[in-house]
Amino acid sequence: MSSSGLLTVRSQLCKRLAHKYLSRTYSSRPSLNEVVIVSAVRTPMGSFRGSLAAVPATRLGSIAIKGAIEKAGIPVEEVKEVYMGNVLQAGEGQAPARQALLGAGLSLSTPATTINKVCASGMKSVMLAAQSLMCGHQDVMVAGGMESMSNVPYVMTRDIPAYGGLRMEDLIVKDGLTDVYNKFHMGNCAENTAKNMQITREEQDAYAISSYNRSQAAYNSGLLAKEIVPVSIPQKGKPDVVVSEDEEWRRVDFSKVPNLRPVFQKDNGIIVLLYISFNNQTIECKRASSRKAKTRPMSVFLAFADAATAPIDFPIAPAFAVPKVLAAAGLKKEDIAMWEINEAFSVVVLANVKMLDIDPSKVNVNGGAVSLGHPIGMSGARIVGHMVHALKSGQYGLAGICNGGGGASSVIIQKL
């Protein structure tokens, strides 16, 4: 799949909110800066080897960065630094984040860092940018994530055998989707969670279908269009092809759902392909922070937290990050109007809703990765950017995402 998104962030002294958030930790001290999001965009997400397969991750990142800066009305020279999540970097060339910012027309003097925290990479880049802004290290930053899973290469070891042929490995699986501790696909971790939490095949069927229906409704309402910047693909001797809509949610055939076979455990498994977020060639969810934005700030960045558990239990890791981020913001779960829990698998959302005892009607109300796609380097930034557009004034939104190795990240924002 393919996509990118950007969040634009600005910082100012925390005088206005210091008294209100004095009970918070890092985000409440009067000496820290307030961080606001002034724009949030992404490219469309294409299906695996689909409409965006010809566009490399770094180019998708450039399109999203440029779109976010233009929407914020920030001069490019005001952007002081760029953080970009990107997991599957093989074959992309040196310093992918640097390529993306230069492709967007930013200044040669703008530093860049590429972040890899597996599926949480895009969110972690946003968190690190917010931290830098809070501390006054920078005042305007762009942060997000990018991935083009359609362009990930195969590899073979240097130890070429004298005879017997060569073994090629798919880096999507090797570097992105394999639990290196248990030596199996992360889908087996999802199977383990489903069994431990007693989450049935029927519950996962219903959730996956709901994700597609919610994505379709969000598209029909025009909500998703607010966060998307189109991608123009040059053609030889023909007009450019312009991709402006997500691709995957249209391709489902619900009549086939009951007969789908388990993917990871053939004999007794219950995880089927519909429950997996498709490999999108997506790119960025970025944040640009700016004091000189011409547009009104959209949201305040309130708090962030990481957590970790056993690698095999990565699907439930958000349940450990959420209490930490709520405590950091001085909020209760009842204060949250909108929850975004990344749909790496349907069971991830179902398990975390159960463990946290939260209202499922407030979770992923406009669909998620099962129906839209999960380009792993950008998904964490995408769900933050989506909340920026979907929340109503004054409402709090909480986004959480698990990552391979047993980790998770979570953030809270408030719509202005």
Short mmCIF file of C-alpha atoms in Angstrom, two decimals, residues 91-341:
data_model
loop_
_atom_site.label_atom_id
_atom_site.label_comp_id
_atom_site.label_asym_id
_atom_site.label_seq_id
_atom_site.Cartn_x
_atom_site.Cartn_y
_atom_site.Cartn_z
CA GLY A 91 17.14 -0.15 -1.23
CA GLU A 92 15.82 3.34 -0.44
CA GLY A 93 19.28 4.92 -0.41
CA GLN A 94 21.02 6.95 2.25
CA ALA A 95 19.07 8.85 4.92
CA PRO A 96 15.48 8.42 3.69
CA ALA A 97 14.12 11.29 5.83
CA ARG A 98 16.70 13.63 4.35
CA GLN A 99 15.68 12.59 0.83
CA ALA A 100 12.04 13.28 1.67
CA LEU A 101 12.64 16.78 3.02
CA LEU A 102 14.90 17.84 0.15
CA GLY A 103 12.35 16.46 -2.33
CA ALA A 104 9.76 18.67 -0.64
CA GLY A 105 11.87 21.77 -1.29
CA LEU A 106 13.06 22.40 2.27
CA SER A 107 16.30 24.20 2.93
CA LEU A 108 19.63 22.39 2.55
CA SER A 109 20.39 23.41 6.13
CA THR A 110 17.41 21.45 7.54
CA PRO A 111 18.57 18.39 9.52
CA ALA A 112 16.64 15.12 9.37
CA THR A 113 16.47 11.84 11.30
CA THR A 114 14.88 8.55 10.22
CA ILE A 115 13.13 6.70 13.08
CA ASN A 116 12.58 2.92 13.26
CA LYS A 117 10.32 1.64 16.06
CA VAL A 118 8.61 -0.86 13.77
CA CYS A 119 4.86 -0.14 13.53
CA ALA A 120 5.14 2.69 16.10
CA SER A 121 7.78 4.54 14.05
CA GLY A 122 5.50 7.30 12.76
CA MET A 123 4.02 7.96 16.19
CA LYS A 124 7.43 7.88 17.85
CA SER A 125 8.75 10.48 15.41
CA VAL A 126 5.81 12.73 16.35
CA MET A 127 6.53 12.15 20.06
CA LEU A 128 10.23 12.96 19.66
CA ALA A 129 9.42 16.13 17.74
CA ALA A 130 6.95 17.21 20.42
CA GLN A 131 9.57 16.56 23.09
CA SER A 132 12.11 18.69 21.23
CA LEU A 133 9.57 21.51 20.92
CA MET A 134 8.54 21.28 24.58
CA CYS A 135 12.17 21.61 25.63
CA GLY A 136 12.76 24.59 23.33
CA HIS A 137 15.38 22.83 21.24
CA GLN A 138 13.41 23.71 18.09
CA ASP A 139 10.34 25.85 17.41
CA VAL A 140 9.03 24.49 14.11
CA MET A 141 9.26 20.82 13.14
CA VAL A 142 7.84 18.33 10.69
CA ALA A 143 7.32 14.75 11.87
CA GLY A 144 5.53 11.68 10.57
CA GLY A 145 6.25 8.44 8.76
CA MET A 146 6.62 6.87 5.32
CA GLU A 147 6.64 3.39 3.83
CA SER A 148 6.36 1.84 0.37
CA MET A 149 5.88 -1.85 0.98
CA SER A 150 5.32 -2.43 -2.74
CA ASN A 151 8.97 -1.54 -3.32
CA VAL A 152 10.65 -3.58 -0.59
CA PRO A 153 13.38 -5.82 -2.10
CA TYR A 154 14.37 -9.43 -1.57
CA VAL A 155 17.78 -10.31 -0.10
CA MET A 156 20.18 -13.23 0.07
CA THR A 157 23.17 -13.81 2.36
CA ARG A 158 26.71 -13.12 1.21
CA ASP A 159 27.66 -16.72 1.94
CA ILE A 160 26.72 -18.03 -1.51
CA PRO A 161 26.81 -21.84 -1.59
CA ALA A 162 29.05 -23.68 -4.01
CA TYR A 163 26.07 -25.73 -5.11
CA GLY A 164 22.39 -26.22 -4.28
CA GLY A 165 20.98 -22.89 -5.39
CA LEU A 166 20.27 -19.61 -3.64
CA ARG A 167 17.71 -18.67 -0.98
CA MET A 168 15.93 -15.34 -1.32
CA GLU A 169 14.14 -13.70 1.61
CA ASP A 170 11.35 -11.11 1.46
CA LEU A 171 12.35 -8.14 3.64
CA ILE A 172 8.69 -7.28 4.32
CA VAL A 173 8.55 -10.54 6.26
CA LYS A 174 12.13 -10.69 7.55
CA ASP A 175 12.53 -7.11 8.82
CA GLY A 176 8.92 -6.05 9.23
CA LEU A 177 6.61 -8.91 10.14
CA THR A 178 8.68 -11.60 11.89
CA ASP A 179 8.95 -12.02 15.66
CA VAL A 180 12.72 -12.53 15.90
CA TYR A 181 12.48 -13.95 19.43
CA ASN A 182 10.07 -16.77 18.64
CA LYS A 183 11.13 -17.15 14.98
CA PHE A 184 7.65 -16.92 13.52
CA HIS A 185 5.35 -14.46 11.76
CA MET A 186 3.71 -11.89 14.02
CA GLY A 187 0.38 -13.33 13.00
CA ASN A 188 1.17 -16.22 15.34
CA CYS A 189 1.39 -13.68 18.17
CA ALA A 190 -2.10 -12.54 17.21
CA GLU A 191 -3.26 -16.17 17.31
CA ASN A 192 -1.82 -16.47 20.81
CA THR A 193 -3.62 -13.33 21.96
CA ALA A 194 -6.93 -14.47 20.48
CA LYS A 195 -6.71 -17.79 22.32
CA ASN A 196 -5.59 -16.26 25.63
CA MET A 197 -8.31 -13.60 25.49
CA GLN A 198 -10.95 -16.04 24.18
CA ILE A 199 -11.71 -13.83 21.17
CA THR A 200 -13.55 -15.87 18.56
CA ARG A 201 -13.41 -16.08 14.79
CA GLU A 202 -16.94 -14.67 14.65
CA GLU A 203 -15.98 -11.60 16.72
CA GLN A 204 -13.06 -10.93 14.42
CA ASP A 205 -15.21 -11.39 11.30
CA ALA A 206 -17.70 -8.86 12.64
CA TYR A 207 -14.98 -6.38 13.58
CA ALA A 208 -13.22 -6.60 10.21
CA ILE A 209 -16.48 -6.06 8.31
CA SER A 210 -17.24 -3.10 10.58
CA SER A 211 -13.85 -1.56 9.76
CA TYR A 212 -14.63 -1.66 6.04
CA ASN A 213 -18.11 -0.24 6.54
CA ARG A 214 -16.81 2.58 8.72
CA SER A 215 -14.10 3.47 6.21
CA GLN A 216 -16.67 3.60 3.43
CA ALA A 217 -18.94 5.85 5.51
CA ALA A 218 -16.00 8.16 6.34
CA TYR A 219 -15.09 8.38 2.67
CA ASN A 220 -18.70 9.08 1.62
CA SER A 221 -18.99 11.84 4.23
CA GLY A 222 -15.88 13.59 2.90
CA LEU A 223 -14.02 13.23 6.20
CA LEU A 224 -11.07 11.27 4.81
CA ALA A 225 -10.61 13.72 1.95
CA LYS A 226 -9.68 16.44 4.47
CA GLU A 227 -6.46 14.66 5.39
CA ILE A 228 -5.34 13.51 1.93
CA VAL A 229 -3.02 15.25 -0.53
CA PRO A 230 -3.08 13.70 -4.04
CA VAL A 231 -0.15 11.94 -5.69
CA SER A 232 0.58 12.71 -9.35
CA ILE A 233 2.35 9.90 -11.24
CA PRO A 234 4.04 10.89 -14.54
CA GLN A 235 3.27 8.74 -17.61
CA LYS A 236 5.30 8.47 -20.81
CA GLY A 237 3.54 10.39 -23.54
CA LYS A 238 0.30 10.54 -21.53
CA PRO A 239 -1.26 12.81 -18.91
CA ASP A 240 -0.20 12.19 -15.32
CA VAL A 241 -2.22 9.69 -13.30
CA VAL A 242 -3.53 11.39 -10.16
CA VAL A 243 -4.29 9.20 -7.13
CA SER A 244 -6.42 11.03 -4.57
CA GLU A 245 -8.32 8.27 -2.72
CA ASP A 246 -7.46 5.25 -0.60
CA GLU A 247 -7.62 2.03 -2.58
CA GLU A 248 -7.96 -0.99 -0.32
CA TRP A 249 -11.35 -0.48 1.34
CA ARG A 250 -13.09 -0.78 -2.04
CA ARG A 251 -11.71 -4.25 -2.76
CA VAL A 252 -13.43 -6.34 -0.10
CA ASP A 253 -15.93 -9.09 -0.95
CA PHE A 254 -17.94 -9.76 2.21
CA SER A 255 -19.49 -12.91 0.72
CA LYS A 256 -16.10 -14.63 0.97
CA VAL A 257 -15.55 -13.84 4.66
CA PRO A 258 -17.11 -16.99 6.19
CA ASN A 259 -14.99 -19.25 3.98
CA LEU A 260 -11.60 -17.57 4.44
CA ARG A 261 -9.01 -20.01 5.78
CA PRO A 262 -6.61 -19.33 8.69
CA VAL A 263 -3.29 -17.95 7.48
CA PHE A 264 -0.80 -18.66 10.26
CA GLN A 265 -2.03 -21.84 11.97
CA LYS A 266 -3.69 -24.10 9.44
CA ASP A 267 -5.14 -26.68 11.80
CA ASN A 268 -6.50 -24.61 14.66
CA GLY A 269 -5.87 -20.98 13.73
CA ILE A 270 -8.52 -18.26 13.57
CA ILE A 271 -6.55 -15.33 12.06
CA VAL A 272 -7.55 -14.93 8.40
CA LEU A 273 -6.41 -12.48 5.75
CA LEU A 274 -9.33 -10.13 6.32
CA TYR A 275 -8.09 -9.51 9.86
CA ILE A 276 -4.68 -8.32 8.74
CA SER A 277 -4.04 -4.76 7.75
CA PHE A 278 -2.91 -4.97 4.14
CA ASN A 279 0.63 -3.99 3.22
CA ASN A 280 0.20 -0.45 2.04
CA GLN A 281 2.76 1.54 0.21
CA THR A 282 2.04 4.40 2.46
CA ILE A 283 4.09 7.28 3.45
CA GLU A 284 3.63 10.04 5.80
CA CYS A 285 1.83 11.42 8.67
CA LYS A 286 3.80 14.45 9.46
CA ARG A 287 3.78 17.22 11.84
CA ALA A 288 5.20 20.59 11.22
CA SER A 289 5.45 22.81 14.20
CA SER A 290 5.41 26.53 13.68
CA ARG A 291 4.92 29.82 15.36
CA LYS A 292 4.51 31.52 12.01
CA ALA A 293 1.66 29.45 10.59
CA LYS A 294 -0.98 31.42 8.73
CA THR A 295 -3.68 28.93 9.73
CA ARG A 296 -5.23 28.59 13.17
CA PRO A 297 -3.66 25.80 15.29
CA MET A 298 -5.80 22.67 15.07
CA SER A 299 -4.90 20.71 18.21
CA VAL A 300 -2.77 20.80 21.35
CA PHE A 301 -0.36 17.93 21.91
CA LEU A 302 -0.92 17.01 25.56
CA ALA A 303 0.97 13.84 26.49
CA PHE A 304 2.81 10.77 25.23
CA ALA A 305 3.98 7.45 26.65
CA ASP A 306 5.68 4.18 25.67
CA ALA A 307 5.27 0.74 27.22
CA ALA A 308 6.47 -2.80 26.61
CA THR A 309 5.59 -6.39 27.42
CA ALA A 310 6.70 -9.84 26.21
CA PRO A 311 7.37 -9.93 22.45
CA ILE A 312 4.72 -12.59 21.86
CA ASP A 313 2.19 -10.35 23.60
CA PHE A 314 2.81 -7.30 21.41
CA PRO A 315 -0.91 -7.11 20.40
CA ILE A 316 -1.87 -6.12 23.97
CA ALA A 317 1.02 -3.69 24.58
CA PRO A 318 -1.20 -0.60 24.04
CA ALA A 319 -3.15 -1.60 27.17
CA PHE A 320 0.03 -0.87 29.16
CA ALA A 321 0.81 2.44 27.41
CA VAL A 322 -2.71 3.88 27.75
CA PRO A 323 -2.78 4.17 31.57
CA LYS A 324 0.61 5.88 31.46
CA VAL A 325 -0.44 8.49 28.92
CA LEU A 326 -3.73 9.16 30.73
CA ALA A 327 -1.82 9.75 33.97
CA ALA A 328 0.62 12.03 32.19
CA ALA A 329 -2.26 14.14 30.84
CA GLY A 330 -4.17 14.14 34.12
CA LEU A 331 -7.20 12.56 32.44
CA LYS A 332 -9.46 9.53 32.92
CA LYS A 333 -10.53 7.17 30.16
CA GLU A 334 -14.05 8.60 30.43
CA ASP A 335 -12.65 11.97 29.29
CA ILE A 336 -11.59 10.55 25.92
CA ALA A 337 -14.10 11.23 23.13
CA MET A 338 -12.23 9.35 20.39
CA TRP A 339 -9.91 6.35 20.55
CA GLU A 340 -7.63 5.26 17.70
CA ILE A 341 -6.10 1.82 18.30
#
